[in-house]
Short mmCIF file of N, CA and C in Angstrom, two decimals:
data_model
loop_
_atom_site.label_atom_id
_atom_site.label_comp_id
_atom_site.label_asym_id
_atom_site.label_seq_id
_atom_site.Cartn_x
_atom_site.Cartn_y
_atom_site.Cartn_z
N MET A 872 -132.11 -98.30 35.89
CA MET A 872 -130.73 -98.59 36.19
C MET A 872 -129.86 -97.43 35.72
N ASN A 873 -129.06 -96.89 36.64
CA ASN A 873 -128.08 -95.86 36.27
C ASN A 873 -126.83 -96.53 35.74
N LYS A 874 -126.47 -96.19 34.53
CA LYS A 874 -125.23 -96.73 33.97
C LYS A 874 -124.06 -95.92 34.50
N LYS A 875 -122.97 -96.63 34.81
CA LYS A 875 -121.74 -96.01 35.29
C LYS A 875 -120.68 -96.21 34.22
N VAL A 876 -119.89 -95.18 33.98
CA VAL A 876 -118.84 -95.27 32.97
C VAL A 876 -117.51 -94.91 33.60
N ILE A 877 -116.53 -95.78 33.40
CA ILE A 877 -115.16 -95.53 33.85
C ILE A 877 -114.30 -95.35 32.61
N PHE A 878 -113.78 -94.13 32.45
CA PHE A 878 -112.88 -93.82 31.34
C PHE A 878 -111.45 -94.15 31.76
N LEU A 879 -110.71 -94.77 30.86
CA LEU A 879 -109.31 -95.11 31.11
C LEU A 879 -108.47 -94.33 30.11
N ASN A 880 -107.63 -93.45 30.62
CA ASN A 880 -106.87 -92.50 29.81
C ASN A 880 -105.38 -92.73 30.05
N GLY A 881 -104.64 -92.88 28.99
CA GLY A 881 -103.19 -93.06 29.11
C GLY A 881 -102.59 -93.36 27.75
N PRO A 882 -101.27 -93.26 27.63
CA PRO A 882 -100.62 -93.54 26.36
C PRO A 882 -100.57 -95.03 26.06
N LYS A 883 -100.15 -95.37 24.85
CA LYS A 883 -100.01 -96.78 24.48
C LYS A 883 -99.04 -97.43 25.45
N GLY A 884 -99.37 -98.65 25.85
CA GLY A 884 -98.51 -99.40 26.74
C GLY A 884 -98.66 -99.07 28.21
N ALA A 885 -99.56 -98.14 28.55
CA ALA A 885 -99.73 -97.77 29.96
C ALA A 885 -100.54 -98.81 30.73
N GLY A 886 -101.37 -99.58 30.03
CA GLY A 886 -102.16 -100.61 30.70
C GLY A 886 -103.65 -100.33 30.75
N LYS A 887 -104.17 -99.60 29.78
CA LYS A 887 -105.60 -99.28 29.78
C LYS A 887 -106.46 -100.53 29.62
N ASP A 888 -106.11 -101.39 28.67
CA ASP A 888 -106.88 -102.63 28.48
C ASP A 888 -106.71 -103.56 29.67
N THR A 889 -105.52 -103.58 30.25
CA THR A 889 -105.30 -104.37 31.46
C THR A 889 -106.17 -103.84 32.59
N ALA A 890 -106.24 -102.52 32.74
CA ALA A 890 -107.09 -101.93 33.78
C ALA A 890 -108.56 -102.31 33.57
N ALA A 891 -109.02 -102.28 32.32
CA ALA A 891 -110.42 -102.67 32.03
C ALA A 891 -110.66 -104.11 32.44
N LYS A 892 -109.71 -104.98 32.15
CA LYS A 892 -109.83 -106.40 32.52
C LYS A 892 -109.83 -106.56 34.04
N LEU A 893 -108.96 -105.83 34.73
CA LEU A 893 -108.89 -105.93 36.19
C LEU A 893 -110.16 -105.40 36.85
N ILE A 894 -110.73 -104.34 36.30
CA ILE A 894 -111.99 -103.81 36.82
C ILE A 894 -113.10 -104.83 36.62
N LYS A 895 -113.11 -105.48 35.46
CA LYS A 895 -114.13 -106.50 35.17
C LYS A 895 -114.02 -107.66 36.16
N GLU A 896 -112.79 -108.03 36.54
CA GLU A 896 -112.56 -109.15 37.45
C GLU A 896 -112.75 -108.77 38.92
N ALA A 897 -112.82 -107.48 39.22
CA ALA A 897 -112.95 -107.02 40.61
C ALA A 897 -114.37 -107.25 41.13
N ASP A 898 -114.53 -107.07 42.41
CA ASP A 898 -115.82 -107.23 43.06
C ASP A 898 -116.66 -105.97 42.85
N LEU A 899 -117.04 -105.76 41.60
CA LEU A 899 -117.83 -104.61 41.19
C LEU A 899 -119.00 -105.12 40.35
N PRO A 900 -119.95 -104.27 40.01
CA PRO A 900 -121.03 -104.74 39.12
C PRO A 900 -120.45 -105.29 37.82
N PRO A 901 -121.15 -106.24 37.18
CA PRO A 901 -120.67 -106.79 35.90
C PRO A 901 -120.43 -105.66 34.90
N SER A 902 -119.35 -105.78 34.13
CA SER A 902 -119.00 -104.70 33.21
C SER A 902 -118.67 -105.23 31.82
N THR A 903 -118.64 -104.30 30.89
CA THR A 903 -118.16 -104.57 29.54
C THR A 903 -117.23 -103.43 29.17
N ASN A 904 -116.31 -103.69 28.25
CA ASN A 904 -115.38 -102.66 27.81
C ASN A 904 -115.71 -102.24 26.38
N LEU A 905 -115.79 -100.94 26.18
CA LEU A 905 -116.03 -100.38 24.85
C LEU A 905 -114.87 -99.45 24.50
N LYS A 906 -114.77 -99.12 23.21
CA LYS A 906 -113.70 -98.24 22.76
C LYS A 906 -114.22 -97.20 21.78
N PHE A 907 -113.71 -95.97 21.94
CA PHE A 907 -114.02 -94.93 20.96
C PHE A 907 -113.53 -95.34 19.58
N ALA A 908 -112.40 -96.06 19.52
CA ALA A 908 -111.75 -96.38 18.25
C ALA A 908 -112.41 -97.50 17.45
N SER A 909 -113.36 -98.21 18.02
CA SER A 909 -113.96 -99.34 17.29
C SER A 909 -114.48 -98.95 15.91
N PRO A 910 -115.30 -97.90 15.78
CA PRO A 910 -115.80 -97.58 14.44
C PRO A 910 -114.70 -97.09 13.49
N ILE A 911 -113.68 -96.41 14.02
CA ILE A 911 -112.62 -95.93 13.13
C ILE A 911 -111.79 -97.09 12.60
N LYS A 912 -111.54 -98.10 13.43
CA LYS A 912 -110.79 -99.26 12.96
C LYS A 912 -111.59 -100.00 11.88
N LYS A 913 -112.86 -100.22 12.14
CA LYS A 913 -113.69 -100.92 11.15
C LYS A 913 -113.76 -100.15 9.84
N ALA A 914 -113.98 -98.83 9.92
CA ALA A 914 -114.09 -98.01 8.71
C ALA A 914 -112.77 -97.97 7.95
N THR A 915 -111.66 -97.89 8.67
CA THR A 915 -110.34 -97.88 8.03
C THR A 915 -110.08 -99.21 7.33
N HIS A 916 -110.43 -100.30 7.97
CA HIS A 916 -110.25 -101.62 7.36
C HIS A 916 -111.08 -101.75 6.08
N VAL A 917 -112.30 -101.23 6.11
CA VAL A 917 -113.15 -101.27 4.92
C VAL A 917 -112.53 -100.40 3.82
N ALA A 918 -112.06 -99.20 4.18
CA ALA A 918 -111.48 -98.29 3.18
C ALA A 918 -110.26 -98.90 2.50
N TYR A 919 -109.48 -99.67 3.24
CA TYR A 919 -108.30 -100.32 2.66
C TYR A 919 -108.63 -101.70 2.06
N GLU A 920 -109.91 -102.02 2.01
CA GLU A 920 -110.41 -103.27 1.42
C GLU A 920 -109.73 -104.50 2.01
N LEU A 921 -109.66 -104.53 3.32
CA LEU A 921 -109.05 -105.67 4.00
C LEU A 921 -110.05 -106.80 4.16
N ARG A 922 -109.54 -108.01 4.16
CA ARG A 922 -110.41 -109.16 4.44
C ARG A 922 -110.81 -109.09 5.91
N ASN A 923 -111.99 -109.52 6.21
CA ASN A 923 -112.51 -109.50 7.58
C ASN A 923 -112.34 -108.11 8.21
N PRO A 924 -112.91 -107.08 7.61
CA PRO A 924 -112.68 -105.72 8.10
C PRO A 924 -113.21 -105.46 9.51
N PHE A 925 -114.07 -106.32 10.01
CA PHE A 925 -114.63 -106.08 11.33
C PHE A 925 -113.85 -106.75 12.45
N GLU A 926 -112.70 -107.33 12.11
CA GLU A 926 -111.78 -107.84 13.12
C GLU A 926 -110.98 -106.65 13.64
N GLU A 927 -111.50 -105.98 14.64
CA GLU A 927 -110.89 -104.75 15.14
C GLU A 927 -109.46 -104.93 15.64
N ASN A 928 -109.19 -106.04 16.29
CA ASN A 928 -107.91 -106.22 16.96
C ASN A 928 -106.88 -107.00 16.13
N LYS A 929 -107.16 -107.20 14.87
CA LYS A 929 -106.28 -107.99 14.02
C LYS A 929 -104.85 -107.44 13.98
N TYR A 930 -104.68 -106.14 14.04
CA TYR A 930 -103.37 -105.51 13.92
C TYR A 930 -102.84 -104.98 15.25
N GLU A 931 -103.51 -105.32 16.33
CA GLU A 931 -103.17 -104.77 17.64
C GLU A 931 -101.72 -105.02 18.03
N ALA A 932 -101.22 -106.23 17.82
CA ALA A 932 -99.86 -106.58 18.24
C ALA A 932 -98.79 -105.87 17.40
N ASN A 933 -99.15 -105.45 16.20
CA ASN A 933 -98.18 -104.83 15.29
C ASN A 933 -98.66 -103.48 14.76
N LYS A 934 -99.40 -102.74 15.57
CA LYS A 934 -100.01 -101.53 15.04
C LYS A 934 -99.01 -100.38 14.82
N ASP A 935 -97.77 -100.56 15.24
CA ASP A 935 -96.75 -99.54 15.01
C ASP A 935 -95.70 -100.00 13.99
N VAL A 936 -96.02 -101.04 13.24
CA VAL A 936 -95.12 -101.58 12.22
C VAL A 936 -95.73 -101.29 10.85
N PRO A 937 -94.95 -100.67 9.94
CA PRO A 937 -95.49 -100.43 8.59
C PRO A 937 -96.05 -101.72 7.99
N ASN A 938 -97.20 -101.58 7.31
CA ASN A 938 -97.90 -102.75 6.82
C ASN A 938 -98.39 -102.50 5.39
N GLU A 939 -98.12 -103.42 4.51
CA GLU A 939 -98.55 -103.27 3.12
C GLU A 939 -100.06 -103.22 2.98
N ASN A 940 -100.79 -103.83 3.90
CA ASN A 940 -102.26 -103.74 3.85
C ASN A 940 -102.75 -102.30 3.98
N PHE A 941 -101.92 -101.45 4.60
CA PHE A 941 -102.24 -100.03 4.76
C PHE A 941 -101.34 -99.18 3.85
N LEU A 942 -100.91 -99.79 2.74
CA LEU A 942 -100.09 -99.13 1.73
C LEU A 942 -98.82 -98.52 2.33
N GLY A 943 -98.22 -99.26 3.26
CA GLY A 943 -96.96 -98.85 3.86
C GLY A 943 -97.07 -98.06 5.15
N LEU A 944 -98.26 -97.61 5.49
CA LEU A 944 -98.45 -96.94 6.78
C LEU A 944 -98.51 -97.98 7.88
N THR A 945 -98.29 -97.54 9.12
CA THR A 945 -98.58 -98.43 10.24
C THR A 945 -100.09 -98.40 10.43
N PRO A 946 -100.67 -99.45 11.00
CA PRO A 946 -102.11 -99.39 11.28
C PRO A 946 -102.47 -98.15 12.11
N ARG A 947 -101.64 -97.82 13.11
CA ARG A 947 -101.92 -96.65 13.95
C ARG A 947 -101.98 -95.38 13.09
N GLU A 948 -101.03 -95.21 12.18
CA GLU A 948 -101.03 -94.03 11.30
C GLU A 948 -102.29 -93.99 10.43
N ALA A 949 -102.69 -95.14 9.92
CA ALA A 949 -103.90 -95.19 9.09
C ALA A 949 -105.14 -94.83 9.91
N TYR A 950 -105.24 -95.36 11.14
CA TYR A 950 -106.39 -95.06 11.99
C TYR A 950 -106.44 -93.57 12.33
N ILE A 951 -105.30 -93.02 12.74
CA ILE A 951 -105.27 -91.60 13.10
C ILE A 951 -105.58 -90.74 11.88
N GLY A 952 -105.00 -91.07 10.73
CA GLY A 952 -105.25 -90.29 9.52
C GLY A 952 -106.72 -90.30 9.12
N PHE A 953 -107.34 -91.47 9.19
CA PHE A 953 -108.75 -91.58 8.82
C PHE A 953 -109.63 -90.83 9.83
N SER A 954 -109.27 -90.93 11.09
CA SER A 954 -110.03 -90.26 12.15
C SER A 954 -109.93 -88.74 12.02
N GLU A 955 -108.70 -88.24 11.99
CA GLU A 955 -108.48 -86.79 12.00
C GLU A 955 -108.78 -86.14 10.64
N GLY A 956 -108.49 -86.86 9.56
CA GLY A 956 -108.64 -86.27 8.23
C GLY A 956 -109.98 -86.49 7.56
N TYR A 957 -110.77 -87.38 8.11
CA TYR A 957 -112.07 -87.65 7.49
C TYR A 957 -113.22 -87.51 8.49
N PHE A 958 -113.28 -88.44 9.45
CA PHE A 958 -114.43 -88.47 10.35
C PHE A 958 -114.63 -87.17 11.10
N LYS A 959 -113.57 -86.67 11.74
CA LYS A 959 -113.70 -85.45 12.55
C LYS A 959 -113.94 -84.22 11.68
N VAL A 960 -113.37 -84.20 10.49
CA VAL A 960 -113.61 -83.08 9.58
C VAL A 960 -115.07 -83.07 9.15
N LEU A 961 -115.61 -84.23 8.84
CA LEU A 961 -116.98 -84.33 8.34
C LEU A 961 -118.03 -84.19 9.44
N HIS A 962 -117.76 -84.78 10.61
CA HIS A 962 -118.80 -84.87 11.65
C HIS A 962 -118.50 -84.12 12.94
N GLY A 963 -117.35 -83.49 13.06
CA GLY A 963 -117.01 -82.73 14.26
C GLY A 963 -116.11 -83.51 15.20
N GLU A 964 -115.45 -82.78 16.08
CA GLU A 964 -114.46 -83.35 17.00
C GLU A 964 -115.05 -84.40 17.94
N ASP A 965 -116.33 -84.30 18.23
CA ASP A 965 -116.94 -85.22 19.20
C ASP A 965 -117.63 -86.42 18.56
N VAL A 966 -117.36 -86.68 17.28
CA VAL A 966 -118.07 -87.73 16.55
C VAL A 966 -117.98 -89.09 17.24
N PHE A 967 -116.80 -89.46 17.71
CA PHE A 967 -116.65 -90.79 18.31
C PHE A 967 -117.31 -90.85 19.69
N GLY A 968 -117.39 -89.73 20.37
CA GLY A 968 -118.13 -89.67 21.63
C GLY A 968 -119.62 -89.84 21.40
N ARG A 969 -120.13 -89.20 20.35
CA ARG A 969 -121.56 -89.36 20.03
C ARG A 969 -121.88 -90.78 19.62
N MET A 970 -120.97 -91.39 18.85
CA MET A 970 -121.20 -92.77 18.43
C MET A 970 -121.13 -93.73 19.62
N LEU A 971 -120.19 -93.49 20.53
CA LEU A 971 -120.07 -94.35 21.70
C LEU A 971 -121.27 -94.16 22.63
N ALA A 972 -121.73 -92.93 22.80
CA ALA A 972 -122.91 -92.68 23.64
C ALA A 972 -124.11 -93.45 23.10
N ARG A 973 -124.27 -93.46 21.80
CA ARG A 973 -125.37 -94.20 21.18
C ARG A 973 -125.26 -95.69 21.50
N LYS A 974 -124.03 -96.22 21.46
CA LYS A 974 -123.81 -97.63 21.77
C LYS A 974 -124.06 -97.91 23.26
N ILE A 975 -123.59 -97.03 24.13
CA ILE A 975 -123.80 -97.20 25.58
C ILE A 975 -125.28 -97.19 25.91
N ASP A 976 -126.03 -96.33 25.25
CA ASP A 976 -127.46 -96.23 25.51
C ASP A 976 -128.18 -97.55 25.24
N LYS A 977 -127.63 -98.37 24.34
CA LYS A 977 -128.25 -99.66 24.00
C LYS A 977 -127.75 -100.81 24.85
N LYS A 978 -126.67 -100.61 25.61
CA LYS A 978 -126.09 -101.70 26.40
C LYS A 978 -126.90 -101.96 27.66
N ILE A 979 -126.91 -103.22 28.10
CA ILE A 979 -127.65 -103.58 29.31
C ILE A 979 -126.75 -103.58 30.54
N TYR A 980 -125.46 -103.43 30.36
CA TYR A 980 -124.53 -103.45 31.49
C TYR A 980 -124.69 -102.20 32.35
N GLU A 981 -124.54 -102.39 33.66
CA GLU A 981 -124.59 -101.27 34.58
C GLU A 981 -123.26 -100.52 34.59
N LEU A 982 -122.16 -101.24 34.40
CA LEU A 982 -120.83 -100.64 34.44
C LEU A 982 -120.13 -100.84 33.09
N ILE A 983 -119.64 -99.74 32.55
CA ILE A 983 -118.97 -99.78 31.25
C ILE A 983 -117.61 -99.10 31.40
N THR A 984 -116.56 -99.80 30.97
CA THR A 984 -115.25 -99.18 30.91
C THR A 984 -114.99 -98.77 29.46
N VAL A 985 -114.27 -97.68 29.31
CA VAL A 985 -113.88 -97.19 27.98
C VAL A 985 -112.36 -97.06 28.02
N SER A 986 -111.68 -97.99 27.34
CA SER A 986 -110.23 -98.12 27.54
C SER A 986 -109.36 -97.41 26.51
N ASP A 987 -109.89 -96.42 25.82
CA ASP A 987 -109.04 -95.68 24.88
C ASP A 987 -109.35 -94.20 24.86
N CYS A 988 -109.58 -93.66 26.03
CA CYS A 988 -109.97 -92.26 26.18
C CYS A 988 -108.74 -91.35 26.01
N GLY A 989 -108.87 -90.28 25.21
CA GLY A 989 -107.74 -89.39 25.02
C GLY A 989 -108.08 -87.98 24.58
N PHE A 990 -109.37 -87.66 24.48
CA PHE A 990 -109.80 -86.32 24.07
C PHE A 990 -110.98 -85.88 24.94
N LEU A 991 -110.90 -84.67 25.48
CA LEU A 991 -112.01 -84.15 26.28
C LEU A 991 -113.31 -84.11 25.48
N HIS A 992 -113.24 -83.68 24.22
CA HIS A 992 -114.47 -83.54 23.43
C HIS A 992 -115.14 -84.88 23.15
N GLU A 993 -114.40 -85.99 23.26
CA GLU A 993 -115.02 -87.30 23.03
C GLU A 993 -115.83 -87.76 24.24
N ILE A 994 -115.38 -87.43 25.44
CA ILE A 994 -116.08 -87.95 26.61
C ILE A 994 -117.36 -87.19 26.92
N GLN A 995 -117.48 -85.95 26.44
CA GLN A 995 -118.63 -85.12 26.81
C GLN A 995 -119.98 -85.72 26.40
N PRO A 996 -120.15 -86.26 25.18
CA PRO A 996 -121.44 -86.86 24.85
C PRO A 996 -121.81 -88.03 25.77
N VAL A 997 -120.81 -88.77 26.23
CA VAL A 997 -121.07 -89.88 27.16
C VAL A 997 -121.49 -89.32 28.51
N ILE A 998 -120.79 -88.29 28.98
CA ILE A 998 -121.15 -87.64 30.24
C ILE A 998 -122.57 -87.09 30.16
N ASP A 999 -122.90 -86.46 29.04
CA ASP A 999 -124.25 -85.92 28.85
C ASP A 999 -125.30 -87.02 28.91
N LEU A 1000 -124.98 -88.20 28.40
CA LEU A 1000 -125.93 -89.32 28.39
C LEU A 1000 -126.16 -89.89 29.79
N VAL A 1001 -125.09 -90.22 30.50
CA VAL A 1001 -125.24 -90.93 31.78
C VAL A 1001 -125.20 -90.02 32.99
N GLY A 1002 -124.75 -88.78 32.84
CA GLY A 1002 -124.66 -87.84 33.96
C GLY A 1002 -123.26 -87.82 34.55
N LYS A 1003 -122.81 -86.63 34.92
CA LYS A 1003 -121.44 -86.48 35.43
C LYS A 1003 -121.20 -87.26 36.72
N GLU A 1004 -122.24 -87.43 37.52
CA GLU A 1004 -122.11 -88.18 38.78
C GLU A 1004 -121.92 -89.68 38.53
N ASN A 1005 -122.14 -90.12 37.32
CA ASN A 1005 -122.02 -91.54 36.96
C ASN A 1005 -120.76 -91.84 36.15
N CYS A 1006 -119.84 -90.89 36.13
CA CYS A 1006 -118.60 -91.06 35.36
C CYS A 1006 -117.38 -90.90 36.25
N PHE A 1007 -116.34 -91.65 35.94
CA PHE A 1007 -115.06 -91.60 36.66
C PHE A 1007 -113.97 -91.77 35.62
N LEU A 1008 -112.85 -91.08 35.81
CA LEU A 1008 -111.74 -91.18 34.86
C LEU A 1008 -110.44 -91.52 35.58
N PHE A 1009 -109.75 -92.53 35.07
CA PHE A 1009 -108.40 -92.86 35.54
C PHE A 1009 -107.40 -92.38 34.49
N ARG A 1010 -106.40 -91.61 34.93
CA ARG A 1010 -105.25 -91.32 34.08
C ARG A 1010 -104.17 -92.32 34.49
N ILE A 1011 -103.81 -93.19 33.57
CA ILE A 1011 -102.88 -94.28 33.88
C ILE A 1011 -101.49 -93.92 33.38
N HIS A 1012 -100.54 -93.96 34.30
CA HIS A 1012 -99.15 -93.64 34.00
C HIS A 1012 -98.33 -94.92 34.12
N ARG A 1013 -97.31 -95.04 33.28
CA ARG A 1013 -96.40 -96.18 33.36
C ARG A 1013 -95.04 -95.74 32.83
N PRO A 1014 -93.99 -96.00 33.58
CA PRO A 1014 -92.66 -95.62 33.10
C PRO A 1014 -92.40 -96.20 31.71
N GLY A 1015 -91.90 -95.35 30.82
CA GLY A 1015 -91.58 -95.78 29.46
C GLY A 1015 -92.70 -95.60 28.45
N SER A 1016 -93.90 -95.26 28.90
CA SER A 1016 -95.01 -95.05 27.95
C SER A 1016 -95.24 -93.55 27.79
N SER A 1017 -95.56 -93.14 26.55
CA SER A 1017 -95.80 -91.72 26.29
C SER A 1017 -96.76 -91.56 25.11
N PHE A 1018 -97.23 -90.35 24.93
CA PHE A 1018 -98.13 -90.02 23.83
C PHE A 1018 -97.35 -89.52 22.60
N SER A 1019 -96.04 -89.75 22.54
CA SER A 1019 -95.20 -89.16 21.49
C SER A 1019 -95.64 -89.52 20.07
N GLU A 1020 -96.23 -90.69 19.86
CA GLU A 1020 -96.66 -91.09 18.52
C GLU A 1020 -98.17 -91.19 18.42
N ASP A 1021 -98.87 -90.39 19.19
CA ASP A 1021 -100.32 -90.50 19.26
C ASP A 1021 -100.94 -89.11 19.20
N SER A 1022 -102.17 -89.03 18.77
CA SER A 1022 -102.88 -87.75 18.74
C SER A 1022 -103.62 -87.50 20.06
N ARG A 1023 -103.68 -88.51 20.92
CA ARG A 1023 -104.36 -88.37 22.21
C ARG A 1023 -103.42 -87.77 23.25
N GLU A 1024 -103.98 -87.46 24.43
CA GLU A 1024 -103.19 -86.90 25.52
C GLU A 1024 -103.90 -87.17 26.84
N TYR A 1025 -103.19 -86.89 27.96
CA TYR A 1025 -103.86 -86.97 29.25
C TYR A 1025 -104.92 -85.88 29.30
N ILE A 1026 -106.08 -86.22 29.83
CA ILE A 1026 -107.15 -85.23 29.91
C ILE A 1026 -107.54 -84.99 31.36
N TYR A 1027 -108.00 -83.78 31.62
CA TYR A 1027 -108.33 -83.34 32.97
C TYR A 1027 -109.71 -82.70 32.98
N PRO A 1028 -110.76 -83.53 32.89
CA PRO A 1028 -112.11 -82.95 32.94
C PRO A 1028 -112.41 -82.45 34.35
N ASN A 1029 -112.99 -81.27 34.43
CA ASN A 1029 -113.29 -80.72 35.76
C ASN A 1029 -114.70 -81.05 36.22
N CYS A 1030 -115.47 -81.75 35.40
CA CYS A 1030 -116.87 -82.01 35.75
C CYS A 1030 -117.10 -83.41 36.30
N ILE A 1031 -116.09 -84.30 36.25
CA ILE A 1031 -116.27 -85.66 36.77
C ILE A 1031 -115.12 -86.01 37.70
N GLN A 1032 -115.36 -87.03 38.54
CA GLN A 1032 -114.30 -87.52 39.42
C GLN A 1032 -113.19 -88.13 38.58
N SER A 1033 -111.95 -87.90 39.01
CA SER A 1033 -110.82 -88.50 38.30
C SER A 1033 -109.64 -88.63 39.24
N CYS A 1034 -108.70 -89.48 38.86
CA CYS A 1034 -107.47 -89.62 39.63
C CYS A 1034 -106.38 -90.20 38.76
N ASP A 1035 -105.15 -90.06 39.23
CA ASP A 1035 -103.98 -90.60 38.54
C ASP A 1035 -103.55 -91.88 39.25
N VAL A 1036 -103.25 -92.91 38.47
CA VAL A 1036 -102.71 -94.16 39.01
C VAL A 1036 -101.47 -94.53 38.20
N CYS A 1037 -100.55 -95.22 38.86
CA CYS A 1037 -99.32 -95.64 38.19
C CYS A 1037 -99.30 -97.15 38.07
N ASN A 1038 -99.11 -97.63 36.87
CA ASN A 1038 -99.06 -99.06 36.59
C ASN A 1038 -97.59 -99.49 36.51
N ASN A 1039 -96.96 -99.63 37.66
CA ASN A 1039 -95.57 -100.09 37.67
C ASN A 1039 -95.34 -101.13 38.77
N THR A 1040 -96.43 -101.82 39.11
CA THR A 1040 -96.36 -102.83 40.17
C THR A 1040 -96.94 -104.14 39.64
N SER A 1041 -97.27 -105.04 40.54
CA SER A 1041 -97.90 -106.29 40.13
C SER A 1041 -99.35 -106.04 39.70
N LEU A 1042 -99.93 -107.00 38.98
CA LEU A 1042 -101.33 -106.87 38.57
C LEU A 1042 -102.24 -106.77 39.79
N GLU A 1043 -101.94 -107.53 40.81
CA GLU A 1043 -102.76 -107.50 42.03
C GLU A 1043 -102.72 -106.12 42.68
N GLU A 1044 -101.54 -105.52 42.75
CA GLU A 1044 -101.42 -104.18 43.34
C GLU A 1044 -102.09 -103.13 42.45
N PHE A 1045 -101.96 -103.29 41.15
CA PHE A 1045 -102.60 -102.36 40.22
C PHE A 1045 -104.12 -102.44 40.37
N GLN A 1046 -104.66 -103.66 40.44
CA GLN A 1046 -106.10 -103.84 40.63
C GLN A 1046 -106.55 -103.22 41.96
N ASN A 1047 -105.76 -103.41 43.00
CA ASN A 1047 -106.09 -102.85 44.31
C ASN A 1047 -106.11 -101.32 44.25
N GLU A 1048 -105.14 -100.72 43.55
CA GLU A 1048 -105.11 -99.26 43.43
C GLU A 1048 -106.35 -98.75 42.68
N LEU A 1049 -106.74 -99.47 41.63
CA LEU A 1049 -107.92 -99.08 40.86
C LEU A 1049 -109.18 -99.17 41.71
N THR A 1050 -109.39 -100.30 42.36
CA THR A 1050 -110.63 -100.49 43.13
C THR A 1050 -110.66 -99.60 44.37
N THR A 1051 -109.52 -99.37 44.99
CA THR A 1051 -109.47 -98.47 46.15
C THR A 1051 -109.85 -97.05 45.72
N SER A 1052 -109.39 -96.64 44.55
CA SER A 1052 -109.71 -95.30 44.04
C SER A 1052 -111.20 -95.14 43.76
N LEU A 1053 -111.88 -96.26 43.53
CA LEU A 1053 -113.32 -96.22 43.24
C LEU A 1053 -114.18 -96.31 44.50
N THR A 1054 -113.56 -96.34 45.67
CA THR A 1054 -114.29 -96.51 46.93
C THR A 1054 -115.42 -95.49 47.09
N ASN A 1055 -115.17 -94.25 46.72
CA ASN A 1055 -116.19 -93.21 46.90
C ASN A 1055 -117.11 -93.04 45.69
N PHE A 1056 -116.93 -93.88 44.68
CA PHE A 1056 -117.78 -93.82 43.49
C PHE A 1056 -119.05 -94.61 43.77
N ASP A 1057 -120.19 -93.97 43.65
CA ASP A 1057 -121.48 -94.58 44.01
C ASP A 1057 -121.94 -95.54 42.92
N PHE A 1058 -121.95 -96.83 43.24
CA PHE A 1058 -122.40 -97.84 42.27
C PHE A 1058 -123.88 -98.19 42.44
N SER A 1059 -124.61 -97.42 43.22
CA SER A 1059 -126.04 -97.74 43.42
C SER A 1059 -126.88 -97.19 42.29
#
């Protein structure tokens, strides 16, 4: 079975998780969604000695609000600081890509979405694992969303298929734009 990976790239609030959900609900092979940030969130929660450190999404709704659990930082600031100041320094810029590739290699799903893509060096280990012909990237744009408070950015890999989509319509139209863009992507 050839695994297919769809990377979802965009700033906070652009609709990356929504896109992953819409792709899962579309008439495509069964899929699962993974994130580069999963290990960094878990490790950060452990470092701050939080209860239930493996609840990755516990702070999702308030990740830009200063929090005493993170000694006054926002959860986003703590995650970025731990990622950039520790993990990447110790293990290299592609550490989360290598960790995600290892996880993808163990998954039984044919289609995997990755809804927090923001660095070229992170996607390369995944591309190396599944092959460039088995990868697709969406750059998701939405009025009012930006990378101003994030270390990620829009990425333009030249080795895989990619396209830009705008999430400023209904969910049905957004899903249609996503699936139409995948028309030429070989799911066999």
